[in-house]
Every structure is written in structure tokens, then in C-alpha cells.
PDB file of C-alpha atoms in Angstrom:
ATOM      1  CA  UNK J   1       0.082  -0.102   0.110  1.00 55.00           C
ATOM      2  CA  UNK J   2       3.077   2.739   0.508  1.00 60.00           C
ATOM      3  CA  UNK J   3       4.080   2.010  -2.752  1.00 62.00           C
ATOM      4  CA  UNK J   4       0.864   2.854  -4.065  1.00 67.00           C
ATOM      5  CA  UNK J   5       1.004   5.662  -2.201  1.00 66.00           C
ATOM      6  CA  UNK J   6       4.003   6.527  -3.858  1.00 69.00           C
ATOM      7  CA  UNK J   7       3.161   5.913  -7.222  1.00 73.00           C
ATOM      8  CA  UNK J   8       0.371   8.294  -6.812  1.00 72.00           C
ATOM      9  CA  UNK J   9       2.265  10.493  -5.552  1.00 72.00           C
ATOM     10  CA  UNK J  10       4.751  10.627  -8.406  1.00 73.00           C
ATOM     11  CA  UNK J  11       2.558  10.341 -11.171  1.00 73.00           C
ATOM     12  CA  UNK J  12       0.225  12.858 -10.127  1.00 74.00           C
ATOM     13  CA  UNK J  13      -0.825  15.945 -12.412  1.00 79.00           C
ATOM     14  CA  UNK J  14       0.905  19.636 -11.845  1.00 79.00           C
ATOM     15  CA  UNK J  15      -1.940  20.989  -9.204  1.00 82.00           C
ATOM     16  CA  UNK J  16      -2.995  24.562  -7.631  1.00 83.00           C
ATOM     17  CA  UNK J  17      -1.050  23.182  -4.834  1.00 83.00           C
ATOM     18  CA  UNK J  18       2.132  22.480  -5.736  1.00 85.00           C
ATOM     19  CA  UNK J  19       2.316  26.210  -6.350  1.00 89.00           C
ATOM     20  CA  UNK J  20       1.269  27.090  -2.950  1.00 88.00           C
ATOM     21  CA  UNK J  21       3.671  24.707  -1.781  1.00 89.00           C
ATOM     22  CA  UNK J  22       6.062  26.659  -3.558  1.00 91.00           C
ATOM     23  CA  UNK J  23       5.660  30.034  -2.722  1.00 91.00           C
ATOM     24  CA  UNK J  24       5.253  28.932   0.865  1.00 90.00           C
ATOM     25  CA  UNK J  25       8.482  26.990   1.372  1.00 91.00           C
ATOM     26  CA  UNK J  26       9.633  29.682  -0.679  1.00 92.00           C
ATOM     27  CA  UNK J  27       8.972  32.456   0.958  1.00 92.00           C
ATOM     28  CA  UNK J  28      11.492  30.565   3.772  1.00 90.00           C
ATOM     29  CA  UNK J  29      14.599  31.138   1.491  1.00 93.00           C
ATOM     30  CA  UNK J  30      13.270  35.027   0.353  1.00 95.00           C
ATOM     31  CA  UNK J  31      13.530  35.679   3.997  1.00 93.00           C
ATOM     32  CA  UNK J  32      17.071  33.333   4.308  1.00 93.00           C
ATOM     33  CA  UNK J  33      18.407  35.175   1.345  1.00 95.00           C
ATOM     34  CA  UNK J  34      16.784  39.024   2.918  1.00 96.00           C
ATOM     35  CA  UNK J  35      18.618  38.347   6.888  1.00 93.00           C
ATOM     36  CA  UNK J  36      22.180  36.792   5.159  1.00 92.00           C
ATOM     37  CA  UNK J  37      22.547  39.212   2.858  1.00 93.00           C
ATOM     38  CA  UNK J  38      21.211  42.610   5.069  1.00 93.00           C
ATOM     39  CA  UNK J  39      24.171  43.196   7.105  1.00 93.00           C
ATOM     40  CA  UNK J  40      26.847  44.403   4.410  1.00 90.00           C
ATOM     41  CA  UNK J  41      24.685  47.798   4.128  1.00 91.00           C
ATOM     42  CA  UNK J  42      23.832  47.275   7.736  1.00 93.00           C
ATOM     43  CA  UNK J  43      27.667  47.537   8.800  1.00 92.00           C
ATOM     44  CA  UNK J  44      28.236  50.927   7.012  1.00 89.00           C
ATOM     45  CA  UNK J  45      25.244  52.337   9.180  1.00 89.00           C
ATOM     46  CA  UNK J  46      27.283  51.202  12.353  1.00 90.00           C
ATOM     47  CA  UNK J  47      30.238  52.573  11.442  1.00 89.00           C
ATOM     48  CA  UNK J  48      28.472  56.115  11.399  1.00 85.00           C
ATOM     49  CA  UNK J  49      27.465  55.418  14.610  1.00 86.00           C
ATOM     50  CA  UNK J  50      29.978  53.742  17.219  1.00 86.00           C
ATOM     51  CA  UNK J  51      32.901  54.078  14.783  1.00 85.00           C
ATOM     52  CA  UNK J  52      32.802  57.912  13.999  1.00 77.00           C
ATOM     53  CA  UNK J  53      36.273  58.703  14.980  1.00 77.00           C
ATOM     54  CA  UNK J  54      37.940  56.218  11.774  1.00 76.00           C
ATOM     55  CA  UNK J  55      38.218  57.662   8.073  1.00 76.00           C
ATOM     56  CA  UNK J  56      34.986  57.097   6.347  1.00 74.00           C
ATOM     57  CA  UNK J  57      33.183  55.322   9.045  1.00 78.00           C
ATOM     58  CA  UNK J  58      35.131  52.044   8.641  1.00 86.00           C
ATOM     59  CA  UNK J  59      34.171  49.409  11.003  1.00 88.00           C
ATOM     60  CA  UNK J  60      37.074  47.530  11.993  1.00 90.00           C
ATOM     61  CA  UNK J  61      37.957  43.975   9.616  1.00 90.00           C
ATOM     62  CA  UNK J  62      37.683  41.937  12.576  1.00 92.00           C
ATOM     63  CA  UNK J  63      33.797  43.027  14.059  1.00 92.00           C
ATOM     64  CA  UNK J  64      32.461  42.857  10.184  1.00 91.00           C
ATOM     65  CA  UNK J  65      33.682  39.164  10.094  1.00 93.00           C
ATOM     66  CA  UNK J  66      32.489  38.400  13.497  1.00 93.00           C
ATOM     67  CA  UNK J  67      28.811  39.617  12.668  1.00 92.00           C
ATOM     68  CA  UNK J  68      28.892  37.785   9.014  1.00 92.00           C
ATOM     69  CA  UNK J  69      30.386  34.945  10.637  1.00 94.00           C
ATOM     70  CA  UNK J  70      28.261  34.247  13.603  1.00 95.00           C
ATOM     71  CA  UNK J  71      25.097  34.176  11.440  1.00 94.00           C
ATOM     72  CA  UNK J  72      26.808  31.676   8.995  1.00 95.00           C
ATOM     73  CA  UNK J  73      27.916  29.536  11.810  1.00 96.00           C
ATOM     74  CA  UNK J  74      24.615  29.779  12.916  1.00 96.00           C
ATOM     75  CA  UNK J  75      23.007  28.197   9.640  1.00 96.00           C
ATOM     76  CA  UNK J  76      25.468  25.100   9.693  1.00 96.00           C
ATOM     77  CA  UNK J  77      23.995  24.617  13.258  1.00 96.00           C
ATOM     78  CA  UNK J  78      20.686  24.674  12.240  1.00 96.00           C
ATOM     79  CA  UNK J  79      20.945  22.760   8.728  1.00 95.00           C
ATOM     80  CA  UNK J  80      22.404  19.840  11.552  1.00 95.00           C
ATOM     81  CA  UNK J  81      20.104  19.967  14.189  1.00 95.00           C
ATOM     82  CA  UNK J  82      16.568  20.829  12.306  1.00 95.00           C
ATOM     83  CA  UNK J  83      17.719  18.192   9.877  1.00 92.00           C
ATOM     84  CA  UNK J  84      18.317  16.031  11.983  1.00 93.00           C
ATOM     85  CA  UNK J  85      14.717  16.838  13.847  1.00 93.00           C
ATOM     86  CA  UNK J  86      12.622  16.715  11.029  1.00 91.00           C
ATOM     87  CA  UNK J  87      13.728  13.064  10.454  1.00 90.00           C
ATOM     88  CA  UNK J  88      13.119  12.576  13.457  1.00 91.00           C
ATOM     89  CA  UNK J  89       9.736  13.954  14.642  1.00 90.00           C
ATOM     90  CA  UNK J  90       8.590  14.878  11.322  1.00 88.00           C
ATOM     91  CA  UNK J  91       8.915  18.130   8.698  1.00 89.00           C
ATOM     92  CA  UNK J  92       5.884  19.601   9.153  1.00 86.00           C
ATOM     93  CA  UNK J  93       6.057  20.304  12.650  1.00 86.00           C
ATOM     94  CA  UNK J  94      10.174  21.731  13.126  1.00 92.00           C
ATOM     95  CA  UNK J  95       9.137  23.661   9.600  1.00 91.00           C
ATOM     96  CA  UNK J  96       6.952  26.101  11.739  1.00 90.00           C
ATOM     97  CA  UNK J  97       9.541  26.567  14.723  1.00 92.00           C
ATOM     98  CA  UNK J  98      12.256  26.815  12.298  1.00 93.00           C
ATOM     99  CA  UNK J  99      10.167  29.644  10.508  1.00 92.00           C
ATOM    100  CA  UNK J 100       8.978  31.181  14.399  1.00 94.00           C
ATOM    101  CA  UNK J 101      12.654  30.975  15.353  1.00 95.00           C
ATOM    102  CA  UNK J 102      13.534  33.170  12.308  1.00 95.00           C
ATOM    103  CA  UNK J 103      10.390  35.446  13.083  1.00 94.00           C
ATOM    104  CA  UNK J 104      11.591  35.821  16.469  1.00 95.00           C
ATOM    105  CA  UNK J 105      14.966  36.518  15.932  1.00 95.00           C
ATOM    106  CA  UNK J 106      14.616  39.342  13.126  1.00 94.00           C
ATOM    107  CA  UNK J 107      13.008  41.092  15.795  1.00 95.00           C
ATOM    108  CA  UNK J 108      15.176  40.471  18.723  1.00 95.00           C
ATOM    109  CA  UNK J 109      17.894  41.961  16.236  1.00 94.00           C
ATOM    110  CA  UNK J 110      16.408  45.350  16.051  1.00 92.00           C
ATOM    111  CA  UNK J 111      16.209  45.188  19.693  1.00 91.00           C
ATOM    112  CA  UNK J 112      19.945  44.955  20.396  1.00 89.00           C
ATOM    113  CA  UNK J 113      20.401  46.339  23.602  1.00 83.00           C
ATOM    114  CA  UNK J 114      23.261  48.006  25.488  1.00 77.00           C
ATOM    115  CA  UNK J 115      24.587  51.672  26.460  1.00 73.00           C
ATOM    116  CA  UNK J 116      27.847  50.746  25.103  1.00 85.00           C
ATOM    117  CA  UNK J 117      29.015  49.275  21.681  1.00 88.00           C
ATOM    118  CA  UNK J 118      30.507  46.185  23.056  1.00 89.00           C
ATOM    119  CA  UNK J 119      26.726  45.599  24.429  1.00 92.00           C
ATOM    120  CA  UNK J 120      25.511  46.733  21.661  1.00 92.00           C
ATOM    121  CA  UNK J 121      27.457  44.183  19.267  1.00 93.00           C
ATOM    122  CA  UNK J 122      27.948  41.665  21.199  1.00 94.00           C
ATOM    123  CA  UNK J 123      23.517  41.624  21.672  1.00 94.00           C
ATOM    124  CA  UNK J 124      23.328  41.839  17.583  1.00 94.00           C
ATOM    125  CA  UNK J 125      26.289  38.795  17.046  1.00 94.00           C
ATOM    126  CA  UNK J 126      24.349  36.835  19.380  1.00 96.00           C
ATOM    127  CA  UNK J 127      20.786  37.145  17.716  1.00 96.00           C
ATOM    128  CA  UNK J 128      22.594  36.696  14.091  1.00 95.00           C
ATOM    129  CA  UNK J 129      23.347  33.784  15.909  1.00 97.00           C
ATOM    130  CA  UNK J 130      19.780  32.886  16.742  1.00 96.00           C
ATOM    131  CA  UNK J 131      18.910  33.759  13.584  1.00 96.00           C
ATOM    132  CA  UNK J 132      21.309  31.303  11.456  1.00 96.00           C
ATOM    133  CA  UNK J 133      20.081  28.911  13.169  1.00 97.00           C
ATOM    134  CA  UNK J 134      16.360  29.614  11.769  1.00 95.00           C
ATOM    135  CA  UNK J 135      17.385  29.955   8.477  1.00 95.00           C
ATOM    136  CA  UNK J 136      19.671  26.976   8.577  1.00 95.00           C
ATOM    137  CA  UNK J 137      16.918  25.077   9.456  1.00 94.00           C
ATOM    138  CA  UNK J 138      15.287  26.128   6.738  1.00 93.00           C
ATOM    139  CA  UNK J 139      17.062  25.111   4.053  1.00 91.00           C
ATOM    140  CA  UNK J 140      16.587  21.814   4.439  1.00 91.00           C
ATOM    141  CA  UNK J 141      13.655  21.521   5.025  1.00 92.00           C
ATOM    142  CA  UNK J 142      12.225  23.513   2.410  1.00 91.00           C
ATOM    143  CA  UNK J 143      14.014  21.427  -0.563  1.00 90.00           C
ATOM    144  CA  UNK J 144      12.468  18.105   1.381  1.00 90.00           C
ATOM    145  CA  UNK J 145       9.185  18.991   1.380  1.00 89.00           C
ATOM    146  CA  UNK J 146       8.899  20.653  -1.755  1.00 89.00           C
ATOM    147  CA  UNK J 147      10.754  17.284  -3.386  1.00 88.00           C
ATOM    148  CA  UNK J 148       8.225  14.888  -1.476  1.00 85.00           C
ATOM    149  CA  UNK J 149       5.396  16.699  -2.856  1.00 84.00           C
ATOM    150  CA  UNK J 150       6.149  16.886  -6.303  1.00 84.00           C
ATOM    151  CA  UNK J 151       5.632  14.575  -9.124  1.00 82.00           C
ATOM    152  CA  UNK J 152       8.422  12.221 -10.723  1.00 82.00           C
ATOM    153  CA  UNK J 153       8.278  14.959 -13.871  1.00 84.00           C
ATOM    154  CA  UNK J 154       8.350  18.370 -12.029  1.00 86.00           C
ATOM    155  CA  UNK J 155      10.172  17.086  -9.098  1.00 87.00           C
ATOM    156  CA  UNK J 156      13.873  19.570 -10.281  1.00 89.00           C
ATOM    157  CA  UNK J 157      11.990  22.609 -11.334  1.00 91.00           C
ATOM    158  CA  UNK J 158       9.483  22.857  -8.199  1.00 91.00           C
ATOM    159  CA  UNK J 159      12.682  22.892  -6.121  1.00 92.00           C
ATOM    160  CA  UNK J 160      14.462  25.499  -8.230  1.00 93.00           C
ATOM    161  CA  UNK J 161      11.899  27.732  -7.879  1.00 93.00           C
ATOM    162  CA  UNK J 162      11.591  27.529  -4.405  1.00 93.00           C
ATOM    163  CA  UNK J 163      15.002  28.262  -4.511  1.00 93.00           C
ATOM    164  CA  UNK J 164      15.342  30.892  -6.657  1.00 93.00           C
ATOM    165  CA  UNK J 165      13.789  33.036  -4.475  1.00 94.00           C
ATOM    166  CA  UNK J 166      16.530  33.537  -3.119  1.00 94.00           C
ATOM    167  CA  UNK J 167      17.360  35.810  -5.697  1.00 94.00           C
ATOM    168  CA  UNK J 168      14.233  38.178  -5.002  1.00 95.00           C
ATOM    169  CA  UNK J 169      15.678  38.454  -1.414  1.00 95.00           C
ATOM    170  CA  UNK J 170      18.928  40.123  -2.089  1.00 95.00           C
ATOM    171  CA  UNK J 171      17.377  42.086  -4.644  1.00 96.00           C
ATOM    172  CA  UNK J 172      14.743  43.166  -1.759  1.00 96.00           C
ATOM    173  CA  UNK J 173      17.166  43.546   1.033  1.00 95.00           C
ATOM    174  CA  UNK J 174      19.035  46.068  -1.106  1.00 93.00           C
ATOM    175  CA  UNK J 175      15.889  47.772  -1.876  1.00 95.00           C
ATOM    176  CA  UNK J 176      14.785  48.278   1.549  1.00 96.00           C
ATOM    177  CA  UNK J 177      18.063  49.892   2.789  1.00 94.00           C
ATOM    178  CA  UNK J 178      17.672  52.157   0.084  1.00 93.00           C
ATOM    179  CA  UNK J 179      14.560  53.137   1.248  1.00 95.00           C
ATOM    180  CA  UNK J 180      14.832  53.203   4.422  1.00 93.00           C
ATOM    181  CA  UNK J 181      18.162  54.945   4.098  1.00 88.00           C
ATOM    182  CA  UNK J 182      15.946  58.017   1.843  1.00 89.00           C
ATOM    183  CA  UNK J 183      13.182  58.145   3.843  1.00 90.00           C
ATOM    184  CA  UNK J 184      14.899  59.370   7.012  1.00 86.00           C
ATOM    185  CA  UNK J 185      17.542  61.107   5.182  1.00 83.00           C
ATOM    186  CA  UNK J 186      14.384  63.470   3.116  1.00 84.00           C
ATOM    187  CA  UNK J 187      12.520  63.250   7.135  1.00 83.00           C
ATOM    188  CA  UNK J 188      15.635  64.748   8.753  1.00 79.00           C
ATOM    189  CA  UNK J 189      17.115  67.242   5.439  1.00 75.00           C
ATOM    190  CA  UNK J 190      20.571  66.376   6.606  1.00 65.00           C
ATOM    191  CA  UNK J 191      23.669  66.962   4.351  1.00 65.00           C
ATOM    192  CA  UNK J 192      26.007  64.294   3.204  1.00 62.00           C
ATOM    193  CA  UNK J 193      28.814  65.222   5.838  1.00 58.00           C
ATOM    194  CA  UNK J 194      26.290  65.752   8.459  1.00 59.00           C
ATOM    195  CA  UNK J 195      26.640  62.987  11.385  1.00 62.00           C
ATOM    196  CA  UNK J 196      23.204  61.730  12.620  1.00 73.00           C
ATOM    197  CA  UNK J 197      23.686  59.290  14.824  1.00 78.00           C
ATOM    198  CA  UNK J 198      20.297  58.840  16.025  1.00 83.00           C
ATOM    199  CA  UNK J 199      18.300  58.743  13.055  1.00 85.00           C
ATOM    200  CA  UNK J 200      21.290  55.669  11.315  1.00 86.00           C
ATOM    201  CA  UNK J 201      20.335  53.341  14.753  1.00 89.00           C
ATOM    202  CA  UNK J 202      16.533  53.402  14.101  1.00 91.00           C
ATOM    203  CA  UNK J 203      17.392  52.988  10.422  1.00 92.00           C
ATOM    204  CA  UNK J 204      18.920  49.592  10.718  1.00 93.00           C
ATOM    205  CA  UNK J 205      17.008  48.211  13.397  1.00 94.00           C
ATOM    206  CA  UNK J 206      13.889  48.727  11.070  1.00 95.00           C
ATOM    207  CA  UNK J 207      15.903  47.006   8.300  1.00 95.00           C
ATOM    208  CA  UNK J 208      16.609  43.939  10.277  1.00 95.00           C
ATOM    209  CA  UNK J 209      12.984  43.483  11.965  1.00 95.00           C
ATOM    210  CA  UNK J 210      11.920  44.035   8.762  1.00 95.00           C
ATOM    211  CA  UNK J 211      12.505  40.447   7.260  1.00 93.00           C
ATOM    212  CA  UNK J 212      10.397  39.333   9.953  1.00 93.00           C
ATOM    213  CA  UNK J 213       7.237  40.545   7.999  1.00 93.00           C
ATOM    214  CA  UNK J 214       7.484  37.431   5.219  1.00 90.00           C
ATOM    215  CA  UNK J 215       8.519  35.146   7.505  1.00 89.00           C
ATOM    216  CA  UNK J 216       5.423  35.736   9.565  1.00 90.00           C
ATOM    217  CA  UNK J 217       3.032  35.883   6.614  1.00 89.00           C
ATOM    218  CA  UNK J 218       3.763  32.680   5.478  1.00 88.00           C
ATOM    219  CA  UNK J 219       3.636  30.867   9.314  1.00 89.00           C
ATOM    220  CA  UNK J 220       0.266  29.752   8.935  1.00 88.00           C
ATOM    221  CA  UNK J 221      -0.247  28.329   6.107  1.00 87.00           C
ATOM    222  CA  UNK J 222       3.170  26.312   6.847  1.00 86.00           C
ATOM    223  CA  UNK J 223       1.638  25.418  10.390  1.00 86.00           C
ATOM    224  CA  UNK J 224      -2.045  23.921   8.250  1.00 86.00           C
ATOM    225  CA  UNK J 225       0.819  21.992   5.727  1.00 86.00           C
ATOM    226  CA  UNK J 226      -0.166  18.230   6.565  1.00 85.00           C
ATOM    227  CA  UNK J 227       2.669  15.919   7.252  1.00 86.00           C
ATOM    228  CA  UNK J 228       4.157  14.826   3.464  1.00 85.00           C
ATOM    229  CA  UNK J 229       3.100  11.465   2.675  1.00 81.00           C
ATOM    230  CA  UNK J 230       5.986  10.200   1.870  1.00 83.00           C
ATOM    231  CA  UNK J 231       7.457  10.461   5.898  1.00 86.00           C
ATOM    232  CA  UNK J 232       3.846   9.370   6.903  1.00 85.00           C
ATOM    233  CA  UNK J 233       4.250   6.324   4.550  1.00 81.00           C
ATOM    234  CA  UNK J 234       7.919   5.217   4.883  1.00 81.00           C
ATOM    235  CA  UNK J 235       8.868   6.936   8.692  1.00 84.00           C
ATOM    236  CA  UNK J 236       5.360   6.497  10.659  1.00 83.00           C
ATOM    237  CA  UNK J 237       4.755   3.809   8.328  1.00 82.00           C
ATOM    238  CA  UNK J 238       0.821   4.928   8.226  1.00 83.00           C
ATOM    239  CA  UNK J 239      -0.456   4.519   4.694  1.00 78.00           C
ATOM    240  CA  UNK J 240      -3.784   5.381   5.894  1.00 80.00           C
ATOM    241  CA  UNK J 241      -3.088   9.002   7.152  1.00 83.00           C
ATOM    242  CA  UNK J 242      -0.853   9.222   4.316  1.00 79.00           C
ATOM    243  CA  UNK J 243      -2.963   8.656   1.984  1.00 77.00           C
ATOM    244  CA  UNK J 244      -5.656  10.993   3.596  1.00 80.00           C
ATOM    245  CA  UNK J 245      -3.156  13.662   3.578  1.00 76.00           C
ATOM    246  CA  UNK J 246      -2.646  13.808  -0.206  1.00 77.00           C
ATOM    247  CA  UNK J 247      -6.530  13.182  -0.678  1.00 76.00           C
ATOM    248  CA  UNK J 248      -6.934  16.612   1.043  1.00 74.00           C
ATOM    249  CA  UNK J 249      -3.712  18.668  -1.038  1.00 72.00           C
ATOM    250  CA  UNK J 250      -4.153  17.086  -4.044  1.00 70.00           C
ATOM    251  CA  UNK J 251      -6.628  15.140  -5.883  1.00 65.00           C
ATOM    252  CA  UNK J 252      -5.817  12.357  -5.392  1.00 58.00           C
ATOM    253  CA  UNK J 253      -8.838  10.014  -4.351  1.00 53.00           C
ATOM    254  CA  UNK J 254      -7.704   6.331  -2.684  1.00 50.00           C
ATOM    255  CA  UNK J 255      -9.980   4.755  -5.283  1.00 54.00           C
ATOM    256  CA  UNK J 256      -7.855   6.797  -7.630  1.00 54.00           C
ATOM    257  CA  UNK J 257      -4.582   4.932  -6.038  1.00 53.00           C
ATOM    258  CA  UNK J 258      -6.091   1.257  -6.160  1.00 50.00           C
ATOM    259  CA  UNK J 259      -7.451   1.940  -9.952  1.00 55.00           C
ATOM    260  CA  UNK J 260      -3.368   3.329 -10.549  1.00 52.00           C
ATOM    261  CA  UNK J 261      -1.881  -0.419  -9.066  1.00 53.00           C
ATOM    262  CA  UNK J 262      -4.444  -2.118 -11.097  1.00 57.00           C
ATOM    263  CA  UNK J 263      -3.390  -0.785 -14.329  1.00 58.00           C
ATOM    264  CA  UNK J 264       0.142  -1.473 -13.226  1.00 53.00           C
ATOM    265  CA  UNK J 265      -0.540  -4.781 -12.522  1.00 53.00           C
ATOM    266  CA  UNK J 266      -2.719  -5.298 -15.732  1.00 58.00           C
ATOM    267  CA  UNK J 267       0.497  -4.494 -17.984  1.00 57.00           C
ATOM    268  CA  UNK J 268       2.733  -6.308 -15.930  1.00 54.00           C
ATOM    269  CA  UNK J 269       0.913  -9.441 -16.637  1.00 51.00           C
ATOM    270  CA  UNK J 270       0.544  -8.380 -20.578  1.00 57.00           C
ATOM    271  CA  UNK J 271       3.990  -8.031 -20.292  1.00 59.00           C
ATOM    272  CA  UNK J 272       5.424 -11.338 -19.529  1.00 58.00           C
ATOM    273  CA  UNK J 273       2.708 -13.222 -21.152  1.00 54.00           C
ATOM    274  CA  UNK J 274       1.897 -11.141 -25.166  1.00 55.00           C
ATOM    275  CA  UNK J 275      -0.996 -12.211 -26.696  1.00 53.00           C
ATOM    276  CA  UNK J 276       0.294 -14.981 -29.572  1.00 53.00           C
ATOM    277  CA  UNK J 277      -0.451 -12.850 -33.255  1.00 47.00           C
TER     278      UNK J 277
END
């Protein structure tokens, strides 16, 4: 019966739910790219606040590398932890948890606290690490869930469509940064040589917190997704539940699964005993 369910998934026609899954999974990759690539221009803003005494407000290379590295270290950690949990307790449960961690960490980054430069940068680095953990969990889970929902014919194209959202995330991160800076520049009427640390401080916090918006918008839809039929059938060994879950989101019924198996059995018998001419 498990093979019948998997065969029905592989042969299912491309349907509305496939495109919905692309958007839901793709928004996670969109947010991943936004959060990872928005930090370089933010370091420029931090330079105007905490390194105004340096030439051209340059942040030391060690500080910039540490801020970039903490998120990447968290990404590696998240891939290992959430990838393992996804195989142990199910894709759906862990999928929502990784996204929730991304939302909360993005907001935390905007509220990095402290009255000194060291405190702010340390707290930002810690929250960036936690954000990276959520991002790391989203990478393997998005690819796995999309591949397990997709049919055999379009699986590669669907996964490529999900990961293509990263490019849009990078583009939007730069766009949001430019828009926020332009708005504050217009509001303050500051000239290029003016020092406005208070404005820069508010700007970089808003840019980081904006990363929580796309992730938060898709959280509900992720929690409404059923467990993938492949996981339910092969890992949990609950074939009946897998068939029911598949029937909810894809136009494949139990009778169609049985009919598909009957046709394959008939075809196999025909190949073994061809009709004499």
C-alpha cells in the first residue's frame, strides 16, 4: 500500500497545491537571503554610529567578519539540528519551529540592547547566530518538503523555483535598505557631511526587523500544511493517514490509487504473457 501512495504522488498531475507549496517554501528562502545579505549595508550604518572617529566611518574588518560569521555559523548549526529533527519527529512540526525562530530572532536583532558599542554588537551577534540557526533549518526542510510533495516529472523544476526566491530576497534587502535610508534622509534634511547617529541607529534596526514580515506572513500556511505523505508512509508507517493527507491537498483519491495499482498490475501481466499474433 505504501508503494501505491508513492506511485500516486509521483504520477499526480501538477495542481494548485504544488504552486502553493512553492510560495510557502519559497518565502522561507526569500527571508533567508534577505536576512543574510542585509548585514553588509547595515555595517555601514553601524560605522556612522560607533566608529565616527575612523576614516570614512569604516568598521574594523574583525568586527564585520565576526558579524557575518556568527550568522553563517548558526546556519550550519541549524542545518545539522533541524535536519536531524526533521527525520526524527516529522517535517511539518520542525518546519514551523524554524520559521518561528527566524521571526523572533529578526525582531530581537532590531532590539539589540546596551548603552555601549560593545554591548550592542555582542547582543546583535548573538541574535544573528540564533537567526542563522532558524535559517539553517529552513534550507533542508524547504527542499525536502517540496521534493516530497512534487511529482516525478516536475520535481527538479519545483525545487529550482523554491530556491530562486533567494535572488528576490537579495534584491529586496538592498531595496529596503535604500528606501529606509532615503526616507530618513528626506525626513531629516541632513546634508552628506552631517553626523546623524540617532537616525542611523533607528534605520538599521528597522531594516533588520523588516525581515520578520515575509516569514510571519507565511507562518500560518506552514502550520496548515499536512505532513508529507512520503514521510508518513515510509517513516511513520501510517499508510492510511498518508493517503488521507494526500487526498486533502492533491486531487488523488484512494480509489485512484487502487486504480493506478490495478493498471500497473494488468500492464505487468500483459508484458509477461503477450497475446499471440
